[in-house]
Structure formats: C-alpha cells, structure tokens
PDB file of C-alpha atoms in Angstrom:
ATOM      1  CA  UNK A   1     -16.774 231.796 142.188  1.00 83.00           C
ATOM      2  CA  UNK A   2     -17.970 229.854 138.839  1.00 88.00           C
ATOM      3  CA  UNK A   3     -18.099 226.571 137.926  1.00 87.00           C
ATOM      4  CA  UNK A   4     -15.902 225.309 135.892  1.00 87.00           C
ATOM      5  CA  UNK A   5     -16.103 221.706 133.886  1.00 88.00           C
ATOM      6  CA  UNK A   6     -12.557 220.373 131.504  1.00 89.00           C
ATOM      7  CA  UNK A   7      -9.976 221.843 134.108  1.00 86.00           C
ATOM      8  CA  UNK A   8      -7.008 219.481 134.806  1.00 86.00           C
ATOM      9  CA  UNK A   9      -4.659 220.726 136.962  1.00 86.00           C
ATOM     10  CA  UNK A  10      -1.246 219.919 137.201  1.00 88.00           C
ATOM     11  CA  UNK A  11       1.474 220.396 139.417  1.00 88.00           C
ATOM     12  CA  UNK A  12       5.066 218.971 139.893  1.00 89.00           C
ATOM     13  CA  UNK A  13       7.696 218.849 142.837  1.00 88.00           C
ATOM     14  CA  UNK A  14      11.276 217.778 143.558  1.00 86.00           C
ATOM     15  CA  UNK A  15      10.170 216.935 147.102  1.00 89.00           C
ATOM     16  CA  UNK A  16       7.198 214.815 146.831  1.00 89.00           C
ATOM     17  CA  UNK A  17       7.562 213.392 150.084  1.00 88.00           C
ATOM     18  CA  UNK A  18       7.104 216.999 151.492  1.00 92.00           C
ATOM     19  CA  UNK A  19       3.615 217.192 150.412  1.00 89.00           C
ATOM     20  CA  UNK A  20       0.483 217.558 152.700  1.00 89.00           C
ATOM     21  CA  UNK A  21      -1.016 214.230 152.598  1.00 84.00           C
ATOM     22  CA  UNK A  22      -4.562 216.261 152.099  1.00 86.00           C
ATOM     23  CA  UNK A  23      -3.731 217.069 148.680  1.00 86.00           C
ATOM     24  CA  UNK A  24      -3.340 213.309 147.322  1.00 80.00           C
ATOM     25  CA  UNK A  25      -7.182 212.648 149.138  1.00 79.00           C
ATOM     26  CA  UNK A  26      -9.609 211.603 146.429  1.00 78.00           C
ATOM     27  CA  UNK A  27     -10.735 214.799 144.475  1.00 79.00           C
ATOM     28  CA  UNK A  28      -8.079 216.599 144.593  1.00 82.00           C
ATOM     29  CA  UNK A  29      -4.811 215.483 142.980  1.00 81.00           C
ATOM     30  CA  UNK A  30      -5.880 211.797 141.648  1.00 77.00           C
ATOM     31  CA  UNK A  31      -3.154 210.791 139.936  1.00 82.00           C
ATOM     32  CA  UNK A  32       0.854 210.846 140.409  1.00 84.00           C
ATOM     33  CA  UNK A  33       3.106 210.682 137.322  1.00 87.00           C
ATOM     34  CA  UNK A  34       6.526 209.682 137.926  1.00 89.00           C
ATOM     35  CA  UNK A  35       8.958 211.326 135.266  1.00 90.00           C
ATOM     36  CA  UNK A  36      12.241 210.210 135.460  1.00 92.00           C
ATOM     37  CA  UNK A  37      15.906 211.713 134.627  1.00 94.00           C
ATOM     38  CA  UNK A  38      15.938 211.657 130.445  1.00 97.00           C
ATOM     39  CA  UNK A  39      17.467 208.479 129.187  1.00 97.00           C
ATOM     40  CA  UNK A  40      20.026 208.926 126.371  1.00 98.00           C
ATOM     41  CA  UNK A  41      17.558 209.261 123.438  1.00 98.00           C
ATOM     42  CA  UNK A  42      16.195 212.068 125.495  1.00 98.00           C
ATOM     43  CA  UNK A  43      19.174 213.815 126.230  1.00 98.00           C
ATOM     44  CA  UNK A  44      20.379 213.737 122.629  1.00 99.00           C
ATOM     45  CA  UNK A  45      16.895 215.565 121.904  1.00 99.00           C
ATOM     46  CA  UNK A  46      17.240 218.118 124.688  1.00 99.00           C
ATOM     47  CA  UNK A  47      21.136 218.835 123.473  1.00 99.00           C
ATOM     48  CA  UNK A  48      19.977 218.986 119.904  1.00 99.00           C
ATOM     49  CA  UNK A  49      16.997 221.521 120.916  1.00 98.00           C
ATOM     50  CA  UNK A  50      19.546 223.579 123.184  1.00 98.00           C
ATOM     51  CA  UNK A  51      22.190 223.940 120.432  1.00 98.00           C
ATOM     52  CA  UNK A  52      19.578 224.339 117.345  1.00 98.00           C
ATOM     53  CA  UNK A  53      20.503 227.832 117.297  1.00 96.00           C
ATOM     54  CA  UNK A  54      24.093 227.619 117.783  1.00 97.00           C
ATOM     55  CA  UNK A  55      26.773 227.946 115.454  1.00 97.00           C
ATOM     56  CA  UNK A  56      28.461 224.214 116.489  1.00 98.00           C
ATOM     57  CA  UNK A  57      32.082 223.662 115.228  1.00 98.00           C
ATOM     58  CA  UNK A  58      32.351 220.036 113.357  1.00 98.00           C
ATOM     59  CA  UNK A  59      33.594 218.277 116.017  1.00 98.00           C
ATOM     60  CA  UNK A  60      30.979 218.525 118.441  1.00 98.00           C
ATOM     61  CA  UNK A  61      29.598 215.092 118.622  1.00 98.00           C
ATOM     62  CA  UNK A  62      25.929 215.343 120.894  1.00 99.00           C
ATOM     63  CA  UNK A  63      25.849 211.601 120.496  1.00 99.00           C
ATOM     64  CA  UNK A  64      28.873 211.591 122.647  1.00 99.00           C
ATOM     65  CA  UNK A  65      27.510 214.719 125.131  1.00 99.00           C
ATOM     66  CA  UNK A  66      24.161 212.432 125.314  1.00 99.00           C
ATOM     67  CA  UNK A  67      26.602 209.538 126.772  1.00 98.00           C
ATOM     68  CA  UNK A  68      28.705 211.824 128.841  1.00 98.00           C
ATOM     69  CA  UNK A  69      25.602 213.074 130.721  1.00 98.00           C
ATOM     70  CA  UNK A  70      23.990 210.549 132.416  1.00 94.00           C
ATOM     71  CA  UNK A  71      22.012 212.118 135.366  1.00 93.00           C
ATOM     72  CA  UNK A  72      21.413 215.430 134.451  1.00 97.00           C
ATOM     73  CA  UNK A  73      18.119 217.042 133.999  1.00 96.00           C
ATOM     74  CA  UNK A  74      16.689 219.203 131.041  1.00 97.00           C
ATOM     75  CA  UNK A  75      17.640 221.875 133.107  1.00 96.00           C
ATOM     76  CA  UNK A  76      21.121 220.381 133.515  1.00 98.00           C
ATOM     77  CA  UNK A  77      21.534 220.012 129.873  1.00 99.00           C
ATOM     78  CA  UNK A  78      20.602 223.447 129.134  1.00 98.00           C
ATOM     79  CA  UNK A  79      23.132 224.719 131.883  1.00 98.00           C
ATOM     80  CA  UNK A  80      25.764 222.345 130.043  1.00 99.00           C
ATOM     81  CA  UNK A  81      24.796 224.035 126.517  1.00 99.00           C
ATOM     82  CA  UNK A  82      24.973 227.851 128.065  1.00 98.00           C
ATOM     83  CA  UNK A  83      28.146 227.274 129.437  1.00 98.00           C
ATOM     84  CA  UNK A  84      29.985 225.865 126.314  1.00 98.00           C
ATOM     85  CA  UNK A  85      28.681 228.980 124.269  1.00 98.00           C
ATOM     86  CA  UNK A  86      29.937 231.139 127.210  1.00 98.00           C
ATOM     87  CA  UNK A  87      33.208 229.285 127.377  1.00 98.00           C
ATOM     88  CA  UNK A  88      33.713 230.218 123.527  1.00 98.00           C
ATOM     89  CA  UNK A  89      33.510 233.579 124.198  1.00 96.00           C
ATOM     90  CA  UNK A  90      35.689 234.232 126.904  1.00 96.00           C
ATOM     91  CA  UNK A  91      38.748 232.062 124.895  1.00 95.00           C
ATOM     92  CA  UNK A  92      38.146 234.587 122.221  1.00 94.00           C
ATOM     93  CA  UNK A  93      35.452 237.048 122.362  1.00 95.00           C
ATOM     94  CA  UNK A  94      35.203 236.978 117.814  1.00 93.00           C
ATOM     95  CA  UNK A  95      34.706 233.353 118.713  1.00 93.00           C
ATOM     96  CA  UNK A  96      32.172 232.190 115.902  1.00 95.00           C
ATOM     97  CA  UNK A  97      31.626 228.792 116.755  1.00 97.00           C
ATOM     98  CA  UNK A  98      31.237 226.323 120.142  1.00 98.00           C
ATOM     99  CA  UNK A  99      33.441 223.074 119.951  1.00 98.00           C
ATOM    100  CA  UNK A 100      33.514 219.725 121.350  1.00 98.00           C
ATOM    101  CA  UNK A 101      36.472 221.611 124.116  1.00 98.00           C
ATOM    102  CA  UNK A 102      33.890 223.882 125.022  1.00 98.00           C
ATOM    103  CA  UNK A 103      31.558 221.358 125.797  1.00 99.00           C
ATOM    104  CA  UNK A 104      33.808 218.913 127.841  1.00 98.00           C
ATOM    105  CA  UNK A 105      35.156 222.171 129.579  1.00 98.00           C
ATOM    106  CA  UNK A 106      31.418 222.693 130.505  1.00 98.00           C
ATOM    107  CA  UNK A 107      30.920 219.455 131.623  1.00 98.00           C
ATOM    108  CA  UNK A 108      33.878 220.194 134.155  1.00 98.00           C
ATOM    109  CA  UNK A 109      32.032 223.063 135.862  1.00 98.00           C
ATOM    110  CA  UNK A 110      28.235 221.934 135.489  1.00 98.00           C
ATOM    111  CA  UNK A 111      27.309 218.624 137.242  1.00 97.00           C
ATOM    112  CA  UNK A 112      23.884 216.525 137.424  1.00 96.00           C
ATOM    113  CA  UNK A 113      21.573 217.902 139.821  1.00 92.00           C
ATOM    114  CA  UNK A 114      20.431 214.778 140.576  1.00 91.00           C
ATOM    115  CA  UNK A 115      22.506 211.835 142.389  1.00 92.00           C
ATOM    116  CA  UNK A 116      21.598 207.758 141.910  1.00 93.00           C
ATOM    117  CA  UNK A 117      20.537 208.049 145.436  1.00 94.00           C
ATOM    118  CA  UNK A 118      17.913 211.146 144.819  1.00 93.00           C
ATOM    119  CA  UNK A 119      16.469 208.858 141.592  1.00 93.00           C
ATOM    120  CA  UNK A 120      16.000 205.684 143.942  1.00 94.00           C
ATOM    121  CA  UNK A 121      14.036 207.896 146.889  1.00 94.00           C
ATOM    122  CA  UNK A 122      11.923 208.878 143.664  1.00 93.00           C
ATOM    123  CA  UNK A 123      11.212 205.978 142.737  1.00 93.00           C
ATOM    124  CA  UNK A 124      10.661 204.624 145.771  1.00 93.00           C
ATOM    125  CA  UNK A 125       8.373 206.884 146.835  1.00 91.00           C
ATOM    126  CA  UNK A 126       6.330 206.853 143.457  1.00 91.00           C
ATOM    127  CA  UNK A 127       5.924 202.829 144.050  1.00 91.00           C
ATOM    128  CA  UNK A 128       4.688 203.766 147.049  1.00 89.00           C
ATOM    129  CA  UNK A 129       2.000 206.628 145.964  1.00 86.00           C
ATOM    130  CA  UNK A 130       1.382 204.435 143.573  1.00 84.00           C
ATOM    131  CA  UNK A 131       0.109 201.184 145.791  1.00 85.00           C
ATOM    132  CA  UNK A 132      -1.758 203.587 147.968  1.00 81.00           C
ATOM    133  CA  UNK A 133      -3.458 205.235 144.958  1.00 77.00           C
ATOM    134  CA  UNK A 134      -4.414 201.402 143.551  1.00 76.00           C
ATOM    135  CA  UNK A 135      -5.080 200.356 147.100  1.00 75.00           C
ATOM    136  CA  UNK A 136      -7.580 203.394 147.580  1.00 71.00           C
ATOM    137  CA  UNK A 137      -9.325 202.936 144.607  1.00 65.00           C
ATOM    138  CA  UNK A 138      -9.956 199.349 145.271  1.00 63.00           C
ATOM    139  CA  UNK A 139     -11.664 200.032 147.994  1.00 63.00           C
ATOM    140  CA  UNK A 140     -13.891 202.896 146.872  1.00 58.00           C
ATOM    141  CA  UNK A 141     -17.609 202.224 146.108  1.00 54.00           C
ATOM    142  CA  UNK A 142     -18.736 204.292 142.654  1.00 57.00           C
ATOM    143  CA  UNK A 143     -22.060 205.099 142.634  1.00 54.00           C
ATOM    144  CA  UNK A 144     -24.058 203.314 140.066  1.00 54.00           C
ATOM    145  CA  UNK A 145     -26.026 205.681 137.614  1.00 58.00           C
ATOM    146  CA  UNK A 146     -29.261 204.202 136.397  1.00 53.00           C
ATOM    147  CA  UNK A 147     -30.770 206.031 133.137  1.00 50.00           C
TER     148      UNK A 147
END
C-alpha cells in the first residue's frame, strides 16, 4: 500500500437510500451530487449524439422526440434510438434510412425507467443528504494551521 495525493473518487447509485451510512462519514464520500432526469435541452443532445451516425430520413424531427420523452434517462434515450434503427430493418431489411414511424413505434415499446414518484424519493432524499452534510460541517472544528 502507497500513498496516494489528487485521487477523487466517484461513485453513483440508483438506490441511494440503500447505502451504508459509514460511507457518507467525514473522509470518505464528502460530497453528494444530485443529477437529475435530462431536461429537454438535454435530451435533444443525447438524441442528437445517439443518431449522429445514423442515416435519419427527413422527417425525423428530435425536437419533437426531445418533447415526447420526458422521463427517460440517457440510457432510455439510447434504448429509444436502437430500437428505431432496429425497427427499420425488420420493415425492410435494404432499409437505408430510420424515420420519424420508426421512432414513435419505438417509443411504443421502450418506456422511461424512471416514474415522477422515483424523481421525488430522489430528490427528497438528496435534500435530505444534503442538510445532514451542511449540518455536519457546521459543527466540525478545522484545525487551525499556524506557519
């Protein structure tokens, strides 16, 4: 075992309140980040970055998709995208470009992941962590360094 000095490490979860309560102690994991379901501008981006290499027809509007998909995750998205290019090819294997059908086909068969219930127990348990973190550092006495 080494030292080691600059090492952040990070770590994420879907079931925050599952976690031992030893690893939010001071020194270990100091800080909780709370990152919610993508808003619209960030859904567009996600769509745009899961179709960049596919051949889109005219009419596929990702404005529109961005709308459509309120709720879903990255990982939703790129479910969403995978199964519009998939849908193309079963309708006709030669297929040679995805279209606005495909999409709302897709959107049919892959739902959000993630329910307005599931995004209030986040962020109710983030405001939570959060007051204990602020409520835990008020209370902690930093050493004073004299040079």
């Amino acid at each position: 075992i080494q030292p080691l000095h600059n090492v952040v490490v990070i770590a994420a979860t879907n079931r925050p309140d599952l976690l031992d309560p030893a690893l939010l102690r001071p020194g270990r994991f100091d800080k909780v980040i709370y990152v919610p379901p993508p808003d619209r501008r960030a859904r567009l981006d996600i769509l745009r970055i899961h179709t960049r290499t596919m051949p889109l027809a005219e009419d596929v509007d990702l404005e529109h998709l961005a709308e459509l998909t309120e709720g879903y995750t990255g990982a939703d998205l790129e479910a969403l995208c995978r199964e519009a290019a998939l849908l193309a090819l079963r309708r006709d294997i030669n297929a040679t470009k995805v279209h606005m059908s495909h999409f709302l086909e897709a959107l049919k068969r892959i739902r959000p992941s993630l329910t307005p219930d599931m995004v209030k127990f986040y962020e109710e348990w983030y405001e939570k962590a959060r007051q204990q973190f602020q409520a835990r550092r008020a209370t902690q006495v930093k050493p004073m360094i004299y040079a």
